Coordinates of N, CA and C and ligand atoms in Angstrom, one line a residue:
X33 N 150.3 272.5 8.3 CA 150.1 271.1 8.7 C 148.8 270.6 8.1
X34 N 148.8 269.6 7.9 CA 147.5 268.6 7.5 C 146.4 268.9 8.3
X35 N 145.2 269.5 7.7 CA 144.1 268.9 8.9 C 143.8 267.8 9.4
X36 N 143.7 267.4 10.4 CA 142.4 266.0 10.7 C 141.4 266.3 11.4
X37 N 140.6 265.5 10.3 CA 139.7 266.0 11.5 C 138.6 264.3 11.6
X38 N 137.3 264.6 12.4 CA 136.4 263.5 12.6 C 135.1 264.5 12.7
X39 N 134.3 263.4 12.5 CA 132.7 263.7 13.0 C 131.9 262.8 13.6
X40 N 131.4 263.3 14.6 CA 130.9 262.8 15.5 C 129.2 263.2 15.5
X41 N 128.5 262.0 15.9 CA 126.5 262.2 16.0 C 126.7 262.1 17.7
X42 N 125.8 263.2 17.8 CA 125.4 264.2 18.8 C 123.8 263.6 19.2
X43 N 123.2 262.5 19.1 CA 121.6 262.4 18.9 C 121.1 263.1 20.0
X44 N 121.5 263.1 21.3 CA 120.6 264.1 22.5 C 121.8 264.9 23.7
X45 N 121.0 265.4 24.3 CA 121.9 266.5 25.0 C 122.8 265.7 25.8
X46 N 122.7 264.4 26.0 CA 123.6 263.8 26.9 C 125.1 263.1 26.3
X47 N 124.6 263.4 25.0 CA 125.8 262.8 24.2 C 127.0 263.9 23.7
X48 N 126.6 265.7 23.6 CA 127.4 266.3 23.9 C 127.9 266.6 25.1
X49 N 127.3 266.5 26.2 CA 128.3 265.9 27.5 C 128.6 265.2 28.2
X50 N 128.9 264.4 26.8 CA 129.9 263.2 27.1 C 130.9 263.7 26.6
X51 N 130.7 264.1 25.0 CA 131.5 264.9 24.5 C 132.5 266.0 25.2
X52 N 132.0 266.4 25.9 CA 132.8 267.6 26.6 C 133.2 267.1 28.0
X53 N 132.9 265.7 28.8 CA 133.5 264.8 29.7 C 134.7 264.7 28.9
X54 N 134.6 264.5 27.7 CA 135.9 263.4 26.8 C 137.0 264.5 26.4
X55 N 136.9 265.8 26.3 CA 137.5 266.8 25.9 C 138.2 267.3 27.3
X56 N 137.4 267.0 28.5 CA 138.0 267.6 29.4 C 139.1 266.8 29.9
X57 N 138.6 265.7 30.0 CA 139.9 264.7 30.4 C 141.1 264.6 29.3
X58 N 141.2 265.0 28.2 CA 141.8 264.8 27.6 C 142.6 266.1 27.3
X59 N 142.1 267.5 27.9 CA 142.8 268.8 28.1 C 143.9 268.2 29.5
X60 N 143.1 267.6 30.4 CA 143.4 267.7 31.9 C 144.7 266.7 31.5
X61 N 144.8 265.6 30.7 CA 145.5 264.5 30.6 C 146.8 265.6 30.3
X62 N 146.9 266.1 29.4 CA 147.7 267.2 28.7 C 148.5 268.1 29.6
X63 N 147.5 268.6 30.5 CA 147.9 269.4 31.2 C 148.7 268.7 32.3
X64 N 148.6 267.3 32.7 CA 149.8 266.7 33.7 C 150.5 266.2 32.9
X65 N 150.9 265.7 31.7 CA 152.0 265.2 30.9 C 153.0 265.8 30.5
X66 N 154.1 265.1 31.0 CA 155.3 265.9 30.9 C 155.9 266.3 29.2
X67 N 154.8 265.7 28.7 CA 155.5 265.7 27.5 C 155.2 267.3 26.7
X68 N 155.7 267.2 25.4 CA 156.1 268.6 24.8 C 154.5 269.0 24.1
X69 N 153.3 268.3 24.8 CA 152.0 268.2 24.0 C 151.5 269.2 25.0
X70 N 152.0 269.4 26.6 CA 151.2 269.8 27.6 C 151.2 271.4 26.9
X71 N 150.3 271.8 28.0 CA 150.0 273.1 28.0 C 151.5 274.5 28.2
X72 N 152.2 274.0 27.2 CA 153.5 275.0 27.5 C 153.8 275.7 26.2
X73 N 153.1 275.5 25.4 CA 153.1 276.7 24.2 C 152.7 278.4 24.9
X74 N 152.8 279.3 24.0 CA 152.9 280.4 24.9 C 151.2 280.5 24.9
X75 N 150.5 280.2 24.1 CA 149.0 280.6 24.1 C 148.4 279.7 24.9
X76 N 148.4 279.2 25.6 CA 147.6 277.7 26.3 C 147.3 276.9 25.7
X77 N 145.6 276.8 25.6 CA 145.3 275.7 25.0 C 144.0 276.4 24.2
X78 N 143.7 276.1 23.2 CA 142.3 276.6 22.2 C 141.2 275.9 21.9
X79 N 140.3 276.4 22.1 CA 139.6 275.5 21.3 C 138.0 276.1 21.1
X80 N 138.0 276.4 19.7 CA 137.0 277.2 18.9 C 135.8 276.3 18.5
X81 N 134.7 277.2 18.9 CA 133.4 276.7 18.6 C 132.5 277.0 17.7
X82 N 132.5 276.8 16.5 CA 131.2 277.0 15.5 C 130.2 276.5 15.6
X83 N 129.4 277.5 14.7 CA 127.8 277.1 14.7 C 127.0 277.7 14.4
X84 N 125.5 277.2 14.0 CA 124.0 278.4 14.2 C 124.2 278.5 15.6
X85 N 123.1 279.8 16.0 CA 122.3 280.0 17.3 C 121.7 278.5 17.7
X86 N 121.7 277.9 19.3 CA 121.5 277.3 19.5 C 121.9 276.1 19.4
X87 N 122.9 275.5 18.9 CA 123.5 274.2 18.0 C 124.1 273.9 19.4
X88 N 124.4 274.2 20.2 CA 124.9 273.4 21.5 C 126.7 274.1 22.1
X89 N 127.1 275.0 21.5 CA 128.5 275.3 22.0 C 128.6 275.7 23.4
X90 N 127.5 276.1 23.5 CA 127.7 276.5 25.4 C 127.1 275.4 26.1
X91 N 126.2 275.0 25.4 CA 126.2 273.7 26.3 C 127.5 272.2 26.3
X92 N 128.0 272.7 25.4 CA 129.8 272.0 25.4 C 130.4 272.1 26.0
X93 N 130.8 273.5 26.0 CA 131.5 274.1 26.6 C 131.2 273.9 28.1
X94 N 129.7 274.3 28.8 CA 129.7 273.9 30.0 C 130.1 272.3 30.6
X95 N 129.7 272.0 29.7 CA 129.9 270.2 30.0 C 131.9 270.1 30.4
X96 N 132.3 270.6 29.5 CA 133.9 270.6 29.6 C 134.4 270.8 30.6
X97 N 133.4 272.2 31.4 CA 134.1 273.2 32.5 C 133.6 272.3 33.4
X98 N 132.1 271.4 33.4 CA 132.1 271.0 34.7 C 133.0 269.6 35.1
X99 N 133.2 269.0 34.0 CA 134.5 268.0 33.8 C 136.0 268.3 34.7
X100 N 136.0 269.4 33.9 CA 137.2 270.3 34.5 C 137.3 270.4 36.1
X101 N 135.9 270.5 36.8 CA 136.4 270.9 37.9 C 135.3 272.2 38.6
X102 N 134.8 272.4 37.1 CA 134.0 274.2 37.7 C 133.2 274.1 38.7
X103 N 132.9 274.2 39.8 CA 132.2 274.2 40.2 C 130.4 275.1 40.4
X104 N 131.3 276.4 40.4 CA 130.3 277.7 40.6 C 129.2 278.0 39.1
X105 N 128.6 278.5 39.2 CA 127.6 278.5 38.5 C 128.1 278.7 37.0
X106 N 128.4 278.2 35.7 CA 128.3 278.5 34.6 C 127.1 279.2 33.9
X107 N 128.0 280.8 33.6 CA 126.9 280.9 32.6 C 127.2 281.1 31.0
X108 N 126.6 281.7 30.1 CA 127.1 282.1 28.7 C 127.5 283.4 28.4
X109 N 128.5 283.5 27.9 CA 129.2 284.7 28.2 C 128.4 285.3 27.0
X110 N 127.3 284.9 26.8 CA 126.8 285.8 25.1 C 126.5 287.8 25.5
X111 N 126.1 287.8 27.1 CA 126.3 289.3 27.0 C 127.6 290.1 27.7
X112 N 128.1 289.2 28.5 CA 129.3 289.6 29.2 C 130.5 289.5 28.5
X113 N 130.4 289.0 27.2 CA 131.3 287.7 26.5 C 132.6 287.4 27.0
X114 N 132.8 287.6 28.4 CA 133.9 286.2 28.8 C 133.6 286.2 30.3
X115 N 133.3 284.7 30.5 CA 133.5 284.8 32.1 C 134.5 284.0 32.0
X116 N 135.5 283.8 33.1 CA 136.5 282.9 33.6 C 136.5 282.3 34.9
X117 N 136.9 281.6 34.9 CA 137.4 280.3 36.2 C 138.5 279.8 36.3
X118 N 138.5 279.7 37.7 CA 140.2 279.4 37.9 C 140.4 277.8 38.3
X119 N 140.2 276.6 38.0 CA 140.5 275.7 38.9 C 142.1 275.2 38.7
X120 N 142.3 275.1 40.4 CA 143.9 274.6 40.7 C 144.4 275.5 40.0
X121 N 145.4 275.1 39.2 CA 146.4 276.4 38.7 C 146.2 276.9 37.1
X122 N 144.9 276.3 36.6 CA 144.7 276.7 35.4 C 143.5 277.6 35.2
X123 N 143.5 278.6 34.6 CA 142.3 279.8 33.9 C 141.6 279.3 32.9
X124 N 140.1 279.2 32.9 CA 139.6 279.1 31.9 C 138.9 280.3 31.4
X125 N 139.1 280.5 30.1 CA 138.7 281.9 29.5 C 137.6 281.3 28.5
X126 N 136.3 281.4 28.8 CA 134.8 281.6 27.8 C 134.6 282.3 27.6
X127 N 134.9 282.7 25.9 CA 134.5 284.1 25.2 C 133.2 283.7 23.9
X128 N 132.5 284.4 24.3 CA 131.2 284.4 23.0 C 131.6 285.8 22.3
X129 N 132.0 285.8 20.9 CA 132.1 286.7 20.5 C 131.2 287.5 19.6
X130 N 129.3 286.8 19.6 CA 128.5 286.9 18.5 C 128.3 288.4 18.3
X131 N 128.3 289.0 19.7 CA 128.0 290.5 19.3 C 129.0 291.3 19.3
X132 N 130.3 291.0 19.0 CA 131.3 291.5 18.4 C 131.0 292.3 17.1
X133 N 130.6 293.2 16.5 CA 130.6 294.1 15.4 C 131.7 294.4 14.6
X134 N 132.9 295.1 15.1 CA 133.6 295.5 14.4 C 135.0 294.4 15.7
X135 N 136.1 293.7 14.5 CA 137.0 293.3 14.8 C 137.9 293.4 15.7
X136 N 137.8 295.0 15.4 CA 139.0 295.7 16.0 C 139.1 295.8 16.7
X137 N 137.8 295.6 17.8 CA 137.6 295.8 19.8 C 138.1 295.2 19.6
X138 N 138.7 293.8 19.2 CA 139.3 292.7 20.0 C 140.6 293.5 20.5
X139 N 141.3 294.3 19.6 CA 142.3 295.2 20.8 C 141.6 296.2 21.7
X140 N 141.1 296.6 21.5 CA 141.1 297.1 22.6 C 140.5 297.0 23.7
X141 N 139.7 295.3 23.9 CA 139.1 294.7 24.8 C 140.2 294.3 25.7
X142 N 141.1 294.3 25.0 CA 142.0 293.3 25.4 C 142.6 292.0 25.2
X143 N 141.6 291.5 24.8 CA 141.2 289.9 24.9 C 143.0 289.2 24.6
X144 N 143.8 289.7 23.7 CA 145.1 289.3 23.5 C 145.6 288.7 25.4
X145 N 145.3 289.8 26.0 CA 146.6 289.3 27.4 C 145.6 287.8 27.8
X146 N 144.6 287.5 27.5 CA 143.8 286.5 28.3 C 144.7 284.7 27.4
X147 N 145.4 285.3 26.3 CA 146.3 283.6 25.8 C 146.8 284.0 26.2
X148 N 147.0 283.3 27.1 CA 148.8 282.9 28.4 C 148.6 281.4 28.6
X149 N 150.0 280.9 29.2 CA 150.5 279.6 29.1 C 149.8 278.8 29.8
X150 N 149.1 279.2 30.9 CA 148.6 278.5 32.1 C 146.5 278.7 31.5
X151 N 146.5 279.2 30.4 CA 145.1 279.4 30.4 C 144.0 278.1 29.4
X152 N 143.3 277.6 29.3 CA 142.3 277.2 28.5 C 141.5 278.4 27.9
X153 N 141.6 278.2 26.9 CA 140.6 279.6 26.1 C 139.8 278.9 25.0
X154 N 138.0 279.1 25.3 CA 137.1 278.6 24.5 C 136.3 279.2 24.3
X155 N 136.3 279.7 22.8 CA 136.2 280.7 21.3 C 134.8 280.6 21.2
X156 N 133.0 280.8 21.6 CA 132.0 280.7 21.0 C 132.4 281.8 19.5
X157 N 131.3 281.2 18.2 CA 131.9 282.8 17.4 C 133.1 283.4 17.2
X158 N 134.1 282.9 16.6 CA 135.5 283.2 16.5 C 135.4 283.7 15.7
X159 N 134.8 283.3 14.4 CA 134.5 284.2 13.0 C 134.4 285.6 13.6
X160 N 133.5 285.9 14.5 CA 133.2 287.6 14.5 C 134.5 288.4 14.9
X161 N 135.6 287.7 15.4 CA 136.5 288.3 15.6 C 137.8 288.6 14.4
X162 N 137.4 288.1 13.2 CA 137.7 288.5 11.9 C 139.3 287.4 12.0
X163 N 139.9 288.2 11.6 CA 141.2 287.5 11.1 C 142.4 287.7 12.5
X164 N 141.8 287.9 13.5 CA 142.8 288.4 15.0 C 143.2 287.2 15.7
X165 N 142.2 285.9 15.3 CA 142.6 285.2 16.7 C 143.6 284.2 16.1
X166 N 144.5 283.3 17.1 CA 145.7 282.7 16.2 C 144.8 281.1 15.9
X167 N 145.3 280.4 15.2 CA 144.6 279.4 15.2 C 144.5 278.5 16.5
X168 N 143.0 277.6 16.1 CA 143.0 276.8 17.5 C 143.5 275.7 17.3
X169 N 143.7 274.9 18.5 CA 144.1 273.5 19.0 C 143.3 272.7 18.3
X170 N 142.0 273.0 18.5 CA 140.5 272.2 18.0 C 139.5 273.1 17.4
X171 N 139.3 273.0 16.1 CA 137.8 273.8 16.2 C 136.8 272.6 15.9
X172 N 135.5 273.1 16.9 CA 134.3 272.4 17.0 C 133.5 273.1 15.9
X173 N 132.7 272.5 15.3 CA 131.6 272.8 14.3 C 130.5 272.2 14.5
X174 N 129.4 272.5 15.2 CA 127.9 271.8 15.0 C 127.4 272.3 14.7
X175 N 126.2 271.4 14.5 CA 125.2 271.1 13.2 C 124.3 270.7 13.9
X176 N 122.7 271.1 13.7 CA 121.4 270.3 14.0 C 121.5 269.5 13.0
X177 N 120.9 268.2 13.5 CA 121.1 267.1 12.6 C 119.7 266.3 13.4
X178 N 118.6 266.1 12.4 CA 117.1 266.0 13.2 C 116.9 266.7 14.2
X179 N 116.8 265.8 15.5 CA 116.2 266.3 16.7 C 117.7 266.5 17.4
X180 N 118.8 265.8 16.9 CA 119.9 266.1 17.7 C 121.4 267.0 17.4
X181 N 122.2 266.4 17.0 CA 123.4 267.7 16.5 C 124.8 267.1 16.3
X182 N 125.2 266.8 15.2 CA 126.3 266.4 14.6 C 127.7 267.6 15.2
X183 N 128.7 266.7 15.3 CA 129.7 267.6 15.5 C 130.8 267.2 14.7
X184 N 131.9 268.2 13.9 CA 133.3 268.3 13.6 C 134.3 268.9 14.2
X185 N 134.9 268.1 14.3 CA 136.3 268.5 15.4 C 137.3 267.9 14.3
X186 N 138.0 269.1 13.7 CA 139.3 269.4 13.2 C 140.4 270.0 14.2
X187 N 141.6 269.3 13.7 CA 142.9 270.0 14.9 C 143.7 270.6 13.6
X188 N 144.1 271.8 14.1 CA 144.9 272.9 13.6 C 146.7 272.9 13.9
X189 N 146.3 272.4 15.4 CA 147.7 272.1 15.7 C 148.5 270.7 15.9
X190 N 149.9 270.7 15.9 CA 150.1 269.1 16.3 C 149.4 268.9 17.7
X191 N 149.5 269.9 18.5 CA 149.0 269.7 19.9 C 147.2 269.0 19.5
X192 N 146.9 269.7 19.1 CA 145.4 269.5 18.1 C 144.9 268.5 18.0
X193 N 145.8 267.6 17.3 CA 146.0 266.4 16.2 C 146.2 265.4 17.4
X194 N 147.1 265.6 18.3 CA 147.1 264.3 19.7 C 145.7 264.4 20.2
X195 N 145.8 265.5 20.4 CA 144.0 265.5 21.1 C 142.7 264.7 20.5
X196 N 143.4 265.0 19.2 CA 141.8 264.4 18.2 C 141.9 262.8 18.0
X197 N 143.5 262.2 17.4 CA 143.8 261.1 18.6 C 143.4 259.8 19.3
X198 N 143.5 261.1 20.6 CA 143.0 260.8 21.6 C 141.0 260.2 21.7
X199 N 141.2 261.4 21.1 CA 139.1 261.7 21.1 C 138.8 260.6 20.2
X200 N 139.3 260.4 18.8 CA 138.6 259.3 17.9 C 138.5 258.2 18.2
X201 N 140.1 257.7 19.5 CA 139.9 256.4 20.3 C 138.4 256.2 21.2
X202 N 138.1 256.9 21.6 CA 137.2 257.3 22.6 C 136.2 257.5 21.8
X203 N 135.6 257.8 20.8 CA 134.5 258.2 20.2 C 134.4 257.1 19.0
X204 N 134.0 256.0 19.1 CA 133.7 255.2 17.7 C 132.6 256.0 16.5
X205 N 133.0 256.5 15.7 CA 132.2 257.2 14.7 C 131.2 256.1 13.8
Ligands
ATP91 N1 123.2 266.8 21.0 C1 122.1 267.5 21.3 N2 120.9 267.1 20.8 C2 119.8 267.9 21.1 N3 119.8 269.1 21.8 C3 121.0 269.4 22.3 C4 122.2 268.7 22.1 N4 123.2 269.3 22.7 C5 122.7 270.4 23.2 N5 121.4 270.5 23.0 C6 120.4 271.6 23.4 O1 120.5 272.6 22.5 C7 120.5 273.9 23.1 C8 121.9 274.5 22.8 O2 122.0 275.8 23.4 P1 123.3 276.5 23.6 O3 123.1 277.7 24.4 O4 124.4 275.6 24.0 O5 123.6 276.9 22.0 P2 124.8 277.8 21.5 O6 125.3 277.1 20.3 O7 125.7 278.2 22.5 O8 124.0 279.1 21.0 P3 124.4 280.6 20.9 O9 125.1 280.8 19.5 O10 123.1 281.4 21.0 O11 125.4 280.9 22.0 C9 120.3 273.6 24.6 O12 118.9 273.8 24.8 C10 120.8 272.2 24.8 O13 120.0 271.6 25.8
MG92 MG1 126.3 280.0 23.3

Protein backbone atom coordinates (compact mmCIF):
# COMPACT_ATOMS: atom_id res chain seq x y z
CA UNK A 1 0.00 0.00 0.00
CA UNK A 2 0.98 3.64 -0.52
CA UNK A 3 2.48 5.40 2.35
CA UNK A 4 0.96 8.55 3.88
CA UNK A 5 2.20 10.20 5.86
CA UNK A 6 2.27 14.08 7.60
CA UNK A 7 4.57 16.17 9.82
CA UNK A 8 3.78 17.75 12.38
CA UNK A 9 5.93 20.91 14.75
CA UNK A 10 6.14 19.77 18.18
CA UNK A 11 7.46 23.51 19.58
CA UNK A 12 7.04 22.47 23.53
CA UNK A 13 6.19 19.67 25.71
CA UNK A 14 2.57 20.58 25.66
CA UNK A 15 2.19 20.22 22.10
CA UNK A 16 3.21 16.52 22.12
CA UNK A 17 0.45 16.00 24.48
CA UNK A 18 -1.84 17.18 22.60
CA UNK A 19 -0.42 15.07 20.20
CA UNK A 20 -0.96 11.99 22.13
CA UNK A 21 -4.63 13.46 23.48
CA UNK A 22 -5.35 13.37 19.52
CA UNK A 23 -3.93 9.77 19.04
CA UNK A 24 -5.82 8.59 21.95
CA UNK A 25 -9.14 9.63 20.94
CA UNK A 26 -8.69 8.57 17.77
CA UNK A 27 -7.40 4.83 18.89
CA UNK A 28 -10.50 4.95 21.45
CA UNK A 29 -12.82 6.36 18.38
CA UNK A 30 -11.65 3.00 16.58
CA UNK A 31 -11.97 0.94 19.19
CA UNK A 32 -16.06 1.72 19.50
CA UNK A 33 -16.73 1.77 15.79
CA UNK A 34 -18.39 -0.80 14.41
CA UNK A 35 -16.74 -0.45 11.35
CA UNK A 36 -14.07 -2.95 9.67
CA UNK A 37 -11.23 -0.08 10.95
CA UNK A 38 -11.92 -1.10 14.69
CA UNK A 39 -9.55 -2.99 16.58
CA UNK A 40 -10.44 -6.63 15.11
CA UNK A 41 -7.40 -7.45 13.07
CA UNK A 42 -5.64 -10.31 14.78
CA UNK A 43 -2.67 -8.04 16.05
CA UNK A 44 -4.57 -5.02 17.69
CA UNK A 45 -3.51 -1.96 17.15
CA UNK A 46 0.42 -0.53 16.48
CA UNK A 47 2.02 2.03 16.71
CA UNK A 48 5.87 2.43 16.52
CA UNK A 49 8.03 5.09 17.77
CA UNK A 50 11.29 6.43 16.43
CA UNK A 51 13.96 8.54 17.38
CA UNK A 52 17.36 9.84 19.18
CA UNK A 53 17.55 9.34 23.03
CA UNK A 54 15.35 11.84 24.47
CA UNK A 55 13.29 13.13 21.35
CA UNK A 56 9.98 12.62 23.36
CA UNK A 57 8.52 8.91 22.62
CA UNK A 58 7.74 8.17 26.10
CA UNK A 59 6.64 11.27 26.78
CA UNK A 60 4.00 10.45 23.79
CA UNK A 61 3.38 7.69 24.65
CA UNK A 62 2.50 8.69 28.22
CA UNK A 63 0.39 11.46 27.11
CA UNK A 64 -1.74 8.70 24.90
CA UNK A 65 -2.00 6.27 27.99
CA UNK A 66 -3.18 9.11 30.07
CA UNK A 67 -5.79 10.01 27.33
CA UNK A 68 -6.64 6.52 27.37
CA UNK A 69 -7.69 6.31 30.65
CA UNK A 70 -4.30 5.21 32.64
CA UNK A 71 -4.55 6.06 35.60
CA UNK A 72 -1.69 4.41 37.87
CA UNK A 73 1.65 5.70 37.61
CA UNK A 74 3.31 5.51 34.02
CA UNK A 75 6.67 4.70 33.74
CA UNK A 76 9.41 3.89 30.81
CA UNK A 77 9.70 0.61 30.10
CA UNK A 78 13.51 1.41 29.06
CA UNK A 79 14.64 -1.13 31.89
CA UNK A 80 11.81 -3.42 32.32
CA UNK A 81 10.96 -2.92 28.56
CA UNK A 82 7.24 -3.51 28.84
CA UNK A 83 4.87 -2.44 31.31
CA UNK A 84 1.13 -2.84 30.59
CA UNK A 85 -2.29 -1.59 31.47
CA UNK A 86 -5.46 -2.69 31.31
CA UNK A 87 -8.16 -0.07 30.94
CA UNK A 88 -11.99 -1.42 30.46
CA UNK A 89 -11.44 -4.29 28.13
CA UNK A 90 -8.34 -3.18 26.33
CA UNK A 91 -4.33 -4.02 27.08
CA UNK A 92 -1.89 -1.69 26.58
CA UNK A 93 1.47 -3.11 25.78
CA UNK A 94 4.73 -0.38 26.23
CA UNK A 95 7.75 -1.93 24.94
CA UNK A 96 11.23 0.04 24.75
CA UNK A 97 13.31 -2.14 22.97
CA UNK A 98 16.77 0.12 23.09
CA UNK A 99 18.57 -2.48 25.09
CA UNK A 100 17.58 -5.30 22.99
CA UNK A 101 21.09 -6.66 21.59
CA UNK A 102 20.52 -9.52 19.75
CA UNK A 103 16.95 -9.83 17.83
CA UNK A 104 16.29 -13.10 18.56
CA UNK A 105 15.15 -12.67 22.37
CA UNK A 106 12.32 -11.25 20.84
CA UNK A 107 11.30 -15.07 20.76
CA UNK A 108 12.06 -16.01 23.43
CA UNK A 109 10.81 -13.02 25.52
CA UNK A 110 7.90 -13.78 24.18
CA UNK A 111 6.90 -10.56 23.14
CA UNK A 112 4.84 -12.42 19.94
CA UNK A 113 1.76 -13.63 22.48
CA UNK A 114 1.48 -9.76 23.69
CA UNK A 115 -0.30 -8.76 19.67
CA UNK A 116 -3.66 -10.02 20.39
CA UNK A 117 -6.91 -8.55 19.15
CA UNK A 118 -7.97 -6.68 22.24
CA UNK A 119 -4.38 -5.15 22.74
CA UNK A 120 -2.75 -1.59 21.87
CA UNK A 121 0.99 -2.21 21.48
CA UNK A 122 3.53 0.82 21.47
CA UNK A 123 7.00 0.06 19.90
CA UNK A 124 9.76 2.62 21.63
CA UNK A 125 13.05 1.31 19.35
CA UNK A 126 11.46 -1.19 16.99
CA UNK A 127 14.60 -1.08 14.83
CA UNK A 128 16.39 -3.09 17.76
CA UNK A 129 14.09 -5.75 17.29
CA UNK A 130 15.44 -6.31 13.68
CA UNK A 131 13.23 -7.57 11.05
CA UNK A 132 10.59 -9.58 13.76
CA UNK A 133 7.93 -7.09 14.37
CA UNK A 134 4.91 -6.96 11.72
CA UNK A 135 4.37 -3.68 10.44
CA UNK A 136 2.65 -0.81 12.34
CA UNK A 137 -0.60 1.06 12.10
CA UNK A 138 1.45 4.28 12.62
CA UNK A 139 5.06 4.82 12.91
CA UNK A 140 6.08 8.06 14.80
CA UNK A 141 9.45 9.56 14.00
CA UNK A 142 10.82 12.58 16.08
CA UNK A 143 13.16 14.93 15.72
CA UNK A 144 14.61 17.82 17.93
CA UNK A 145 13.92 20.62 16.05
CA UNK A 146 15.50 23.88 18.12
CA UNK A 147 14.26 23.96 21.51
CA UNK A 148 11.28 21.72 20.48
CA UNK A 149 10.65 18.47 18.26
CA UNK A 150 9.16 17.90 14.91
CA UNK A 151 7.14 14.80 14.41
CA UNK A 152 6.33 12.15 11.36
CA UNK A 153 3.57 10.00 11.38
CA UNK A 154 3.40 7.64 8.39
CA UNK A 155 0.51 4.80 8.22
CA UNK A 156 1.58 1.44 7.05
CA UNK A 157 -1.79 0.13 7.23
CA UNK A 158 -5.25 1.01 5.69
CA UNK A 159 -6.25 0.94 9.37
CA UNK A 160 -3.14 3.46 9.57
CA UNK A 161 -4.18 5.65 6.79
CA UNK A 162 -7.94 6.32 8.57
CA UNK A 163 -6.11 7.19 11.50
CA UNK A 164 -3.68 9.65 9.89
CA UNK A 165 -6.95 11.00 8.25
CA UNK A 166 -8.27 11.46 11.12
CA UNK A 167 -5.01 13.21 12.79
CA UNK A 168 -4.30 15.58 9.71
CA UNK A 169 -7.99 16.89 10.20
CA UNK A 170 -7.15 17.72 13.67
CA UNK A 171 -3.60 18.88 13.27
CA UNK A 172 -3.33 21.89 10.75
CA UNK A 173 0.32 21.47 9.50
N1 LIG B 1 7.74 18.98 21.86
C1 LIG B 1 8.67 19.02 22.82
N2 LIG B 1 9.49 20.10 22.91
C2 LIG B 1 10.46 20.15 23.87
N3 LIG B 1 10.66 19.17 24.80
C3 LIG B 1 9.86 18.10 24.74
C4 LIG B 1 8.83 17.97 23.76
N4 LIG B 1 8.21 16.79 23.95
C5 LIG B 1 8.81 16.20 24.99
N5 LIG B 1 9.80 16.98 25.48
C6 LIG B 1 10.74 16.68 26.57
O1 LIG B 1 11.77 15.88 26.04
C7 LIG B 1 12.10 14.83 26.93
C8 LIG B 1 11.75 13.53 26.23
O2 LIG B 1 12.07 12.46 27.03
P1 LIG B 1 11.51 11.01 26.72
O3 LIG B 1 11.87 10.16 27.87
O4 LIG B 1 10.10 11.10 26.33
O5 LIG B 1 12.40 10.62 25.45
P2 LIG B 1 12.49 9.24 24.68
O6 LIG B 1 12.41 9.55 23.25
O7 LIG B 1 11.52 8.28 25.23
O8 LIG B 1 13.97 8.78 25.03
P3 LIG B 1 14.56 7.28 25.18
O9 LIG B 1 15.05 6.87 23.81
O10 LIG B 1 15.70 7.48 26.13
O11 LIG B 1 13.49 6.37 25.71
C9 LIG B 1 11.29 15.03 28.18
O12 LIG B 1 12.09 15.74 29.11
C10 LIG B 1 10.11 15.88 27.71
O13 LIG B 1 9.67 16.74 28.70
MG1 LIG C 1 11.68 6.44 26.14
Amino acid sequence: MPTAEISLNLPDENATEQLGAQLAAILLESVSSNKNNGLDSNTGATIYLRGELGAGKTALVRALLRACGVTSRIKSPSYALLESYKVSSLYFYHIDFYRFSDSSEWQDAGFRDLFRPDAVILIEWPQKAGDQLPAPDLLIELSYEGSGRSARVQAETKRGATWLRNLSKNCPQ
